[in-house]
Coordinates of C-alpha atoms in Angstrom, one line a residue:
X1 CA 15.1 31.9 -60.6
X2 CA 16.3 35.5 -59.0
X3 CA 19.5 35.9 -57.4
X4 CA 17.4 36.9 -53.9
X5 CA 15.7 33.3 -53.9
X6 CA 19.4 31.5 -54.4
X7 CA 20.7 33.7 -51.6
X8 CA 18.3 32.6 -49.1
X9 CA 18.6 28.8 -50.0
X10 CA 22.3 29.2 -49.2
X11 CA 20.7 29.9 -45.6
X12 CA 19.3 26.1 -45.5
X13 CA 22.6 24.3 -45.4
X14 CA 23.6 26.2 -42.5
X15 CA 20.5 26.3 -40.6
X16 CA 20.3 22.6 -41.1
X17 CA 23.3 21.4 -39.7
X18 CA 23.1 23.7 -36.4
X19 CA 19.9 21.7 -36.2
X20 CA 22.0 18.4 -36.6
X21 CA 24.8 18.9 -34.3
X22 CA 22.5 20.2 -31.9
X23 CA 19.3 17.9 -32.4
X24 CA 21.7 14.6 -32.6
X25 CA 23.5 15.8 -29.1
X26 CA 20.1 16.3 -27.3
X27 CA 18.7 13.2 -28.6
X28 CA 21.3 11.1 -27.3
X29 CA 20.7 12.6 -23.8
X30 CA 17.3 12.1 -23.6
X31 CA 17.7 8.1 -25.0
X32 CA 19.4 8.2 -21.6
X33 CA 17.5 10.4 -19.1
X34 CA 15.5 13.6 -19.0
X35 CA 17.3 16.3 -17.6
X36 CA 16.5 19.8 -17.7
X37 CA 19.2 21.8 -17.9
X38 CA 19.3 26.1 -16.9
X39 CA 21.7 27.8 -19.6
X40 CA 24.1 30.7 -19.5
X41 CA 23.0 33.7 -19.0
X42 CA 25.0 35.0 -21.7
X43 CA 23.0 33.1 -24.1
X44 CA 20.3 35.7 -24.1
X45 CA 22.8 38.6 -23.8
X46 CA 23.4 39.2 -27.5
X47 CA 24.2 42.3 -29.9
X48 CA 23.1 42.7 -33.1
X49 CA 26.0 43.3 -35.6
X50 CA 26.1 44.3 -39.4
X51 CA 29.3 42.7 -40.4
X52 CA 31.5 40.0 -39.8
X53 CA 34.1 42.0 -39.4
X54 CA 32.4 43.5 -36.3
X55 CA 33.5 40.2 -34.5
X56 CA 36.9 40.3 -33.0
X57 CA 37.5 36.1 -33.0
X58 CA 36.3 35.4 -36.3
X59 CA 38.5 35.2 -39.0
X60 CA 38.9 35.1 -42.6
X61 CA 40.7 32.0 -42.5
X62 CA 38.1 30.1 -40.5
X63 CA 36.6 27.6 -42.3
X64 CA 32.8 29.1 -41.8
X65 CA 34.1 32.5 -42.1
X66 CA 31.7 32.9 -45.3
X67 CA 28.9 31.3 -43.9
X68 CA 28.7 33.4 -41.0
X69 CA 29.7 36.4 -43.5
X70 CA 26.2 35.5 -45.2
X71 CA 24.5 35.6 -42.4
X72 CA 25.0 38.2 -41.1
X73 CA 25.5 40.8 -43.6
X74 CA 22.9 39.5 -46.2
X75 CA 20.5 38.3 -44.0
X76 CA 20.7 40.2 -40.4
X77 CA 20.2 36.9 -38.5
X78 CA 23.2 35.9 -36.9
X79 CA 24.1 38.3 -33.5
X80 CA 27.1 38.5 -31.3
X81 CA 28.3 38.5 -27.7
X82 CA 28.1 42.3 -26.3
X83 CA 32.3 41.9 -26.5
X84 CA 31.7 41.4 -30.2
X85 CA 32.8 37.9 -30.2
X86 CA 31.6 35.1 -31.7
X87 CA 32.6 31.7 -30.0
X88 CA 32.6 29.5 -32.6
X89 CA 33.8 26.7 -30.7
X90 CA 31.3 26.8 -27.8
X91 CA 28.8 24.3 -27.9
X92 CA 25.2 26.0 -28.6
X93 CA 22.3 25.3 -26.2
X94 CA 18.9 24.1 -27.6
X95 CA 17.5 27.6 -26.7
X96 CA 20.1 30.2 -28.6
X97 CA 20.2 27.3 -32.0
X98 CA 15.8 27.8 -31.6
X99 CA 16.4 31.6 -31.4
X100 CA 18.9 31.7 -34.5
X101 CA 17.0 29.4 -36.5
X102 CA 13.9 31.5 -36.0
X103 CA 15.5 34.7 -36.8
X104 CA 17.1 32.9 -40.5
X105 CA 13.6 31.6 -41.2
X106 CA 11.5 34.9 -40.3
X107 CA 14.1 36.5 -42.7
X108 CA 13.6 34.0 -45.5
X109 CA 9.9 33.6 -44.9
X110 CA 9.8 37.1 -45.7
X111 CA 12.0 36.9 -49.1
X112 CA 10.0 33.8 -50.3
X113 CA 6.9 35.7 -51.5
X114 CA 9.1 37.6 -53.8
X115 CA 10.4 34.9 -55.7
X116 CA 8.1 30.9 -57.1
X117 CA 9.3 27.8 -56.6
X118 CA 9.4 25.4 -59.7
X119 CA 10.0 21.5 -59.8
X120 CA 13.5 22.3 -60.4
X121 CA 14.3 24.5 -57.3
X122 CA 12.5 21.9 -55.2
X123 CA 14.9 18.8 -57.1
X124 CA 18.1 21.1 -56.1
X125 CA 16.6 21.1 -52.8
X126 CA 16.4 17.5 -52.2
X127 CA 19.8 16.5 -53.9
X128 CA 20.8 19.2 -51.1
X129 CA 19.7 17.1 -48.2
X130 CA 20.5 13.9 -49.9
X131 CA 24.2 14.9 -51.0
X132 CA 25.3 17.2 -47.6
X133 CA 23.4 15.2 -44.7
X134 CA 22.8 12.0 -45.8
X135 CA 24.2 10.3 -42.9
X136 CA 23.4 12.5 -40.1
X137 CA 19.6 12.3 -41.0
X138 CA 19.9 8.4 -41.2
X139 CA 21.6 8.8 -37.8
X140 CA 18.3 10.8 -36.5
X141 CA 16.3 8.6 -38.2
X142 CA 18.1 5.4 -36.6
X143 CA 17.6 7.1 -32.8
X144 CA 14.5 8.2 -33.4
X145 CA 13.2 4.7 -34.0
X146 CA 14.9 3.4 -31.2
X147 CA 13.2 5.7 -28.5
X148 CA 9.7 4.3 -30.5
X149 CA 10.4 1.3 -29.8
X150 CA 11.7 2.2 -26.2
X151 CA 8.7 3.5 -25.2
X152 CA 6.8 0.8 -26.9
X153 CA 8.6 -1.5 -24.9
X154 CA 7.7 0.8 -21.5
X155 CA 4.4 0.6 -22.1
X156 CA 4.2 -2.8 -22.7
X157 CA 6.0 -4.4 -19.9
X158 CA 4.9 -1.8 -17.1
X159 CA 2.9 -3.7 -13.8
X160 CA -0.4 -1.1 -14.2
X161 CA -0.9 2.4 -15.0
X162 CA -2.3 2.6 -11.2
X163 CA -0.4 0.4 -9.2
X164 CA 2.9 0.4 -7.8
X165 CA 4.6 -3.1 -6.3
X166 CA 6.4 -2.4 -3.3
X167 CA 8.5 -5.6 -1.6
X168 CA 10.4 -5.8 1.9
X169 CA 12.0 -8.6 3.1
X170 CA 14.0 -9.1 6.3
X171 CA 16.4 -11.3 7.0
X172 CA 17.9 -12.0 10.9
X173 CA 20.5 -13.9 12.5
X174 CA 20.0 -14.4 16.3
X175 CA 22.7 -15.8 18.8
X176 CA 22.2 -16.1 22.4
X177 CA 25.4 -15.2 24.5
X178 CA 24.5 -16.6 27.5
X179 CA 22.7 -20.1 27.9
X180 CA 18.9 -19.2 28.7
X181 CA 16.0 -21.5 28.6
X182 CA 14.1 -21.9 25.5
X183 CA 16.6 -19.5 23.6
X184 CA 20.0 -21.7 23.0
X185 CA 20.7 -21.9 20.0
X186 CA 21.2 -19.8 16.9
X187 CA 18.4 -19.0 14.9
X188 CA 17.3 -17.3 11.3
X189 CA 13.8 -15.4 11.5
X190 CA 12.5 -13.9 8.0
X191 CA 9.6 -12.0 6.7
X192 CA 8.5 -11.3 3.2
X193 CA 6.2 -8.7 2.1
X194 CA 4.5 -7.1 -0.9
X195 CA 2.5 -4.2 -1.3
X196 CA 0.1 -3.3 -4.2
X197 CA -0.4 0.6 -3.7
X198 CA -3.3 2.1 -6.0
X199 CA -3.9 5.1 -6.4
X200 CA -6.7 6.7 -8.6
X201 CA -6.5 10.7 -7.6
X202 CA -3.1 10.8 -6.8
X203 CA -3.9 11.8 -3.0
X204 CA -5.4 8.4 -2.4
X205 CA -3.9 5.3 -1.7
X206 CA -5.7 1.2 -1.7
X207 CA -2.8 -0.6 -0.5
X208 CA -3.2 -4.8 -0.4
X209 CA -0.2 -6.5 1.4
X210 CA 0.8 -10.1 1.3
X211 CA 2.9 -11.3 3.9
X212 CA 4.8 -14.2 4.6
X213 CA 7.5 -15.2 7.5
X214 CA 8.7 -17.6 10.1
X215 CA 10.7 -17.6 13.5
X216 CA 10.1 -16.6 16.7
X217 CA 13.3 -15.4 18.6
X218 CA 13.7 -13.4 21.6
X219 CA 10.0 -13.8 22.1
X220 CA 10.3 -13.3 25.9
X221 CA 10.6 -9.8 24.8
X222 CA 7.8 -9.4 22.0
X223 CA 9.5 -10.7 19.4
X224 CA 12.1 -8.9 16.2
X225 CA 10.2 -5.7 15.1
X226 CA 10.3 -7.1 11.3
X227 CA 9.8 -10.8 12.2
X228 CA 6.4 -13.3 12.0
X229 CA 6.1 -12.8 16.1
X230 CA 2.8 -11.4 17.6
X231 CA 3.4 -9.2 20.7
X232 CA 1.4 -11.5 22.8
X233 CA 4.5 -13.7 22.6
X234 CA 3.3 -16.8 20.5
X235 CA 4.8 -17.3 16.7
X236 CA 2.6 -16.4 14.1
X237 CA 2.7 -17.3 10.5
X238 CA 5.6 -19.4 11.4
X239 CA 5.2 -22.2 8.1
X240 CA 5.7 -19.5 5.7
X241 CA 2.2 -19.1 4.9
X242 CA 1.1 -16.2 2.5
X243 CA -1.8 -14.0 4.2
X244 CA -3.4 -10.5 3.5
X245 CA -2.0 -8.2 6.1
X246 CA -3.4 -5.2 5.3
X247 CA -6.3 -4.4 3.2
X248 CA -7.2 -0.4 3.2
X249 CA -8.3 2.3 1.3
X250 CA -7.1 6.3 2.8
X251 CA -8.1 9.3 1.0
X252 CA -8.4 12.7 1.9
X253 CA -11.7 15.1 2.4
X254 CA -10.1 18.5 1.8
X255 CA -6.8 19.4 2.7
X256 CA -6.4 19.0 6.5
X257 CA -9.0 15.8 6.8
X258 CA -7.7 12.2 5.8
X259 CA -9.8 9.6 6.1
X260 CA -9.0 5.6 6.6
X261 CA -11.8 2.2 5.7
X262 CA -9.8 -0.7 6.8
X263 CA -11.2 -4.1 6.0
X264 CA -7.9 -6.2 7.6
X265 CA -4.8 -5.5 9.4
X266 CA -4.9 -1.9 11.1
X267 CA -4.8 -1.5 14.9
X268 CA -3.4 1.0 17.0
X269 CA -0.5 2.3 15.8
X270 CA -1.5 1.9 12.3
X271 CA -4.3 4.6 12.9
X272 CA -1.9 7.5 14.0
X273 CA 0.2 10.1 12.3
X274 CA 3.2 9.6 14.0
X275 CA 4.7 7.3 17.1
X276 CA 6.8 10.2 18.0
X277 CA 10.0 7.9 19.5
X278 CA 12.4 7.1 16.4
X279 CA 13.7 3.7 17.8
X280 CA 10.3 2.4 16.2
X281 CA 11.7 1.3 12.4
X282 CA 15.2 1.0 12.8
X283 CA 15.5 -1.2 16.8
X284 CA 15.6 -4.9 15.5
X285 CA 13.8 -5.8 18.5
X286 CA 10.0 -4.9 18.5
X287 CA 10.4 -3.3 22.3
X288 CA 12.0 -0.8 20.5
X289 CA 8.6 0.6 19.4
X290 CA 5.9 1.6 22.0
X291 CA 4.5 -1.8 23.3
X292 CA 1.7 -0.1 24.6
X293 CA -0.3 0.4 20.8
X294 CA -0.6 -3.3 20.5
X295 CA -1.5 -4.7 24.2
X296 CA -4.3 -1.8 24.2
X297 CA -5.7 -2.3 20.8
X298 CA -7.7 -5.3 18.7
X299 CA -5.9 -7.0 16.4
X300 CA -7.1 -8.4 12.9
X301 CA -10.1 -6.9 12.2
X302 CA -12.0 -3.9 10.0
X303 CA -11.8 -0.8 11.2
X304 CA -12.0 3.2 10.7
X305 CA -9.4 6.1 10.9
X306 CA -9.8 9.9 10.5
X307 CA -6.6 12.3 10.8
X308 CA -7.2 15.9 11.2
X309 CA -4.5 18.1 11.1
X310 CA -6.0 21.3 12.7
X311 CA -3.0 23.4 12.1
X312 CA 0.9 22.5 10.4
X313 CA 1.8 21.4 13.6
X314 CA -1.1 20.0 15.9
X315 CA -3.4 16.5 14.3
X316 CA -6.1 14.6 16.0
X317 CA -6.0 10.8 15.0
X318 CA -9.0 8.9 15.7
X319 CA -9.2 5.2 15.1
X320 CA -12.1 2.3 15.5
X321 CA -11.3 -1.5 15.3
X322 CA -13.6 -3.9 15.7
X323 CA -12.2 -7.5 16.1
X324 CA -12.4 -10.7 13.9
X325 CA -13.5 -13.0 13.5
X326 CA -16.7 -10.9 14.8
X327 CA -16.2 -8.2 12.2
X328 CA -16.6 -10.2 9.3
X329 CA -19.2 -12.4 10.4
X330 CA -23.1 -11.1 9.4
X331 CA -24.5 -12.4 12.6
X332 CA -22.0 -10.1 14.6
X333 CA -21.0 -7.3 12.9
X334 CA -18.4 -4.8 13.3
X335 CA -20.3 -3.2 16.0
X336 CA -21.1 -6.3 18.0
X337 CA -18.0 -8.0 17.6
X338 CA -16.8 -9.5 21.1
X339 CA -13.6 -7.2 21.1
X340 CA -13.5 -4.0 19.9
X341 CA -11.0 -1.2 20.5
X342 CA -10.7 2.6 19.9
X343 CA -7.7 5.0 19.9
X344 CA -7.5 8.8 20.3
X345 CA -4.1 10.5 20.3
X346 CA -3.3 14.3 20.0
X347 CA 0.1 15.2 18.5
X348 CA 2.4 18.2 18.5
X349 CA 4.7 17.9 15.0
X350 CA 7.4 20.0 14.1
X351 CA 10.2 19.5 11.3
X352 CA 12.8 20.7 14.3
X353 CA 13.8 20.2 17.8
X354 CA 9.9 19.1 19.6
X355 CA 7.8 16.3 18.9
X356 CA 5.1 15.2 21.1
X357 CA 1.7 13.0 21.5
X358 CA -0.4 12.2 24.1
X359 CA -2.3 9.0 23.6
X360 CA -5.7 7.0 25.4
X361 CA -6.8 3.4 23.9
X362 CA -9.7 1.3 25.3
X363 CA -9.9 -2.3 24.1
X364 CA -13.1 -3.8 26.0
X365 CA -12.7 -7.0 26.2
X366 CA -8.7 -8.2 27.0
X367 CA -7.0 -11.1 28.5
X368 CA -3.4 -10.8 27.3
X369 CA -2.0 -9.2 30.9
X370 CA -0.9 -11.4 33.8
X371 CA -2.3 -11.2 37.2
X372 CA 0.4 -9.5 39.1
X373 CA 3.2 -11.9 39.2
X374 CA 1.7 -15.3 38.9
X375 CA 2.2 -15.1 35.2
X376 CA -1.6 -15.7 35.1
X377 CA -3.7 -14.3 32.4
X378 CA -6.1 -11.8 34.3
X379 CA -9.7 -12.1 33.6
X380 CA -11.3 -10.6 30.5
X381 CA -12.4 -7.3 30.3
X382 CA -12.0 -3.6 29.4
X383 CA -8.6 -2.5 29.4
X384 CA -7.8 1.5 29.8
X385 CA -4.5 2.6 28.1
X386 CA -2.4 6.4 28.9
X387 CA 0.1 7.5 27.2
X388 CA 2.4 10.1 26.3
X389 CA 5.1 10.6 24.1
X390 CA 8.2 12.5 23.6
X391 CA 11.3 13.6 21.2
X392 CA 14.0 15.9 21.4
X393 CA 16.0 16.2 18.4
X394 CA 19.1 18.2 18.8
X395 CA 20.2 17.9 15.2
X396 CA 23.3 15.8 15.6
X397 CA 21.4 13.5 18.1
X398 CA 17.8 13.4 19.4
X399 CA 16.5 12.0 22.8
X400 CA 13.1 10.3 23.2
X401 CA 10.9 8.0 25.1
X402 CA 7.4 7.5 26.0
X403 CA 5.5 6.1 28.7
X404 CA 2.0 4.3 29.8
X405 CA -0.3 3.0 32.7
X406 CA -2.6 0.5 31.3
X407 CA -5.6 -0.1 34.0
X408 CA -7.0 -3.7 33.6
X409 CA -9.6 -6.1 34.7
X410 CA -7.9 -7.1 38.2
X411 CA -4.9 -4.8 37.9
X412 CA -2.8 -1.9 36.5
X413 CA 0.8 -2.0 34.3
X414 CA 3.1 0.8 33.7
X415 CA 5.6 0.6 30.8
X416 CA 8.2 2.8 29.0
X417 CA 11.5 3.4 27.0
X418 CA 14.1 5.6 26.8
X419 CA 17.4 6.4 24.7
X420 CA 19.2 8.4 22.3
X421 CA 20.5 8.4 18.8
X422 CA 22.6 9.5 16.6
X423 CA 21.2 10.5 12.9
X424 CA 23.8 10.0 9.8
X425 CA 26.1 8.4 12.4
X426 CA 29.6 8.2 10.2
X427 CA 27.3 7.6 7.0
X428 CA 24.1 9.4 5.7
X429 CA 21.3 7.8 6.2
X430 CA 22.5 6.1 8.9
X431 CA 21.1 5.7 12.7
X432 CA 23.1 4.5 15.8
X433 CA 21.3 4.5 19.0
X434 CA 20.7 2.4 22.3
X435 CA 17.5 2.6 24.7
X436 CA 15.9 0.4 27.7
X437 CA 12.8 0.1 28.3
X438 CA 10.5 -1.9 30.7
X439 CA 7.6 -3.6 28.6
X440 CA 3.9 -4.4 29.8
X441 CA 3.5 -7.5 31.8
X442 CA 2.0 -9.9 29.6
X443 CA 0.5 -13.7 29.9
X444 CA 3.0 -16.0 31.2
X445 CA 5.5 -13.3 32.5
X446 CA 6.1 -13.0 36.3
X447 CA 7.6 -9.6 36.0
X448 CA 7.5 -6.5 33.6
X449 CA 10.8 -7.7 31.0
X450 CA 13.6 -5.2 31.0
X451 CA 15.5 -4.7 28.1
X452 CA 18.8 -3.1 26.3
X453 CA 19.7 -2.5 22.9
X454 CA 21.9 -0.9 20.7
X455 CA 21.6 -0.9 17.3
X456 CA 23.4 0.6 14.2
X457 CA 21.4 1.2 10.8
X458 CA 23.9 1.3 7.9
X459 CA 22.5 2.0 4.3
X460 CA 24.4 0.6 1.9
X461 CA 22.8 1.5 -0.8
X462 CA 18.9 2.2 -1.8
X463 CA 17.7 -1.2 -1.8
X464 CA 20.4 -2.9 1.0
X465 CA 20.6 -1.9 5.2
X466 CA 22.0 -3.9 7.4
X467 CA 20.9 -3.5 11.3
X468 CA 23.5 -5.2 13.9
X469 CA 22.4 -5.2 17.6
X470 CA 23.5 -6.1 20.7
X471 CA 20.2 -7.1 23.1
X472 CA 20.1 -7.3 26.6
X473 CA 17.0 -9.2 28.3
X474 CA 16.0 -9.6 32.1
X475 CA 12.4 -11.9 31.8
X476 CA 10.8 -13.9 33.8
X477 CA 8.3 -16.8 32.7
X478 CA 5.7 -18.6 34.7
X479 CA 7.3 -21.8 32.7
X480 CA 10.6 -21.0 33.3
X481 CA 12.8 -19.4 36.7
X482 CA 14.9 -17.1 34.3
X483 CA 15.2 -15.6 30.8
X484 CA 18.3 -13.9 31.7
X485 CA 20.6 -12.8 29.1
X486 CA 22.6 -11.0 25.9
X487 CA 22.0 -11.7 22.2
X488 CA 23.3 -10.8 19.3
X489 CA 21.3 -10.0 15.9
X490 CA 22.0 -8.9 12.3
X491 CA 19.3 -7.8 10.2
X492 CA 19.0 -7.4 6.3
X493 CA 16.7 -5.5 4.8
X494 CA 16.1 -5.5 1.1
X495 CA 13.6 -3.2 -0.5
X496 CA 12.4 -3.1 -3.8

């Protein structure tokens, strides 16, 4: 055995334990979480030095000063900092421990053709690792089991290697303040849902929801915006019933075309980029959203959507909807069904202060609107929907609104909203703001309803907001002389 083989196996021990300090460190991070980390920039400003002496912090008393002295002055491997120091007790990064390691081995990988290994060399060898690492390599060995079995364990219990389960549910309290007929009493109203999002490009999304709710507050004024309550003002789903509310499929055709094949649930609003006003989400009353998507659209059936974005800021949204039970029956068809509705609406998008969308919707065959004031539903027929809509966000707060004349078999509506709002109000994430808004006359209403709110969306954290919200109402019913009043609502939102 030369002296030049023995002097390059002294090497090893060092090498190897750098590789276990640092190894067993970055192991332990990355049982925890994957983090990429940038390092110093000093780490890749290095000198080359000759001797040990060269470096100003290392001394002979150090208890690797020999190590290091072999190193560097047998072995040419081991560099400095350009103000020849060493800094020996600053942690190493995984990049300068790979850049010293490969510098020891190229040099020993170049001494090892001048010497032969025998079965002896190779027994020193493994009484080596045995006798100087025996615990640190049981310690790698012991983590590195435990991530197998980690990830076994991932891939075992996870839903599907396409799907994503999405929930929401919503929880309200409703109060009335004053005494108003058919709204006395304190209520709970609740709504479950469950989305199972595919996707099998990564652009593309199948989404199947299951819904589930009950209650039917403030439904003189459409209803809560996250509540079992149709806008046509009668309860639905109100025995906690499971149904499919959406059943789509969306994918794009090149990069400014998106594409839309609903077999349930879309209508209206459902078919467009955006609905411009930001009330619509975070009002706990549904008027809070423009009304005039759902009394101008079909409801419930199969339909088609395209998007196209012409330019970053101006898209063209396009929808179809062909009613059920029509739709779905082969007799009928989604082009003979007896109500059918389509939607075009061009918008103006920004990421800054102007956001706009004009908006026209035919539904041929309605009876939802009164008669003028008799509360009376107006005969069927084709109703014509205009719209346009409007935001101003001045960073700290925004202003918006929209507003619509519907045209209708025996008469005409207009309808709007208006308010501002306050983004990160106190908390981030948060949303305070107030509007009024006159909704679209409607069967069994005598007047156009007026209403009030303020609201105040606090994120607690990312699965918990709660909504409080003070509601003003001024409705009139056919069945009843007045509808008059304030409530009071809290809503919670868990998502999941």
């Amino acid at each position: 055995m030369t002296q030049l083989f023995w002097q390059s196996l002294l090497a090893v021990p060092a090498a190897l334990g750098a590789a276990v300090a640092v190894s067993g460190s970055a192991i332990a991070a990355e049982a925890a979480t994957l983090v990429v980390h940038d390092f110093n920039q000093d780490s890749v400003q290095l000198a080359q030095i000759t001797s040990v002496s060269e470096l100003t912090d290392v001394l002979p008393s150090d208890w690797a000063f020999q190590a290091l002295q072999s190193l560097v002055e047998s072995y040419g491997c081991i560099q400095g900092y350009p103000n020849r120091t060493f800094r020996g007790q600053r942690s190493m990064t995984r990049f300068e421990f790979a850049a010293a390691l490969n510098s020891c081995l190229d040099v020993i990988t170049a001494l090892m053709p001048q010497v032969s290994i025998d079965a002896d060399d190779l027994s020193i060898i493994r009484r080596l690792q045995e006798e100087f690492f025996p615990d640190d390599l049981a310690i790698l060995r012991g983590r590195i089991d435990a991530l197998e079995a980690e990830t076994a364990t991932l891939h075992a219990q996870q839903f599907s290697t396409t799907t994503k389960l999405r929930g929401q549910v919503d929880f309200h309290l409703i109060t009335p303040f004053d005494t108003s007929p058919g709204q006395t009493s304190t209520s709970v109203s609740a709504r479950a849902r469950l989305n199972f999002d595919s996707s099998f490009t990564g652009r593309d999304r199948l989404r199947i929801r299951l819904q589930s709710g009950q209650g039917n507050a403030l439904q003189p004024l459409r209803g809560l915006a996250n509540a079992s309550s149709s806008n046509a003002g009668n309860p639905d789903n109100t025995d906690y019933s499971v149904a499919v509310d959406d059943f789509y499929y969306r994918f794009p055709l090149g990069d400014r075309i998106t594409v839309t094949a609903s077999a349930r649930g879309l209508q209206g609003d459902d078919w467009v980029t955006s609905t411009i006003v930001p009330f619509d989400g975070p009002a706990v009353a549904d008027a809070g959203s423009p009304q005039f998507y759902q009394s101008g659209s079909t409801t419930n059936g199969a339909g088609l959507g395209i998007n196209v974005n012409f330019t970053d800021n101006i898209a063209l949204d396009l929808g179809y909807t062909a009613g059920g039970p029509g739709a779905f029956d082969p007799n009928v068809g989604i082009f003979a069904a007896s109500n059918q509705s389509y939607i075009a609406q061009l918008n103006f998008l920004t990421d800054g202060f102007f956001n706009a969308a004009v908006s026209y919707l035919h539904n041929d065959r309605s009876s939802i609107f009164a008669l003028n004031s008799t509360g009376v539903a107006a005969p069927a027929g084709g109703v014509d929907t205009f719209a346009g809509l409007l935001n101003l966000d001045f960073g700290g707060f925004f202003i918006a609104g929209h507003g619509a004349y519907q045209m209708f078999n025996g008469g005409n509506d207009f309808s709007w909203n208006a308010g501002l709002g306050f983004n990160d109000f106190l908390a981030e994430g948060s949303q305070l703001g107030v509007y009024a808004g006159q909704l679209p006359q409607l069967v069994n209403n005598t007047n156009n309803p007026f209403i009030v709110e303020g609201y105040y969306r606090i994120p607690f954290n990312q699965f918990l907001t709660i909504t409080p919200a003070l509601i003003y109402s001024d409705a009139k019913l056919s069945t009843q002389t007045d509808n008059t009043g304030f409530w009071g609502a809290l809503r919670a939102t868990f998502t999941f």
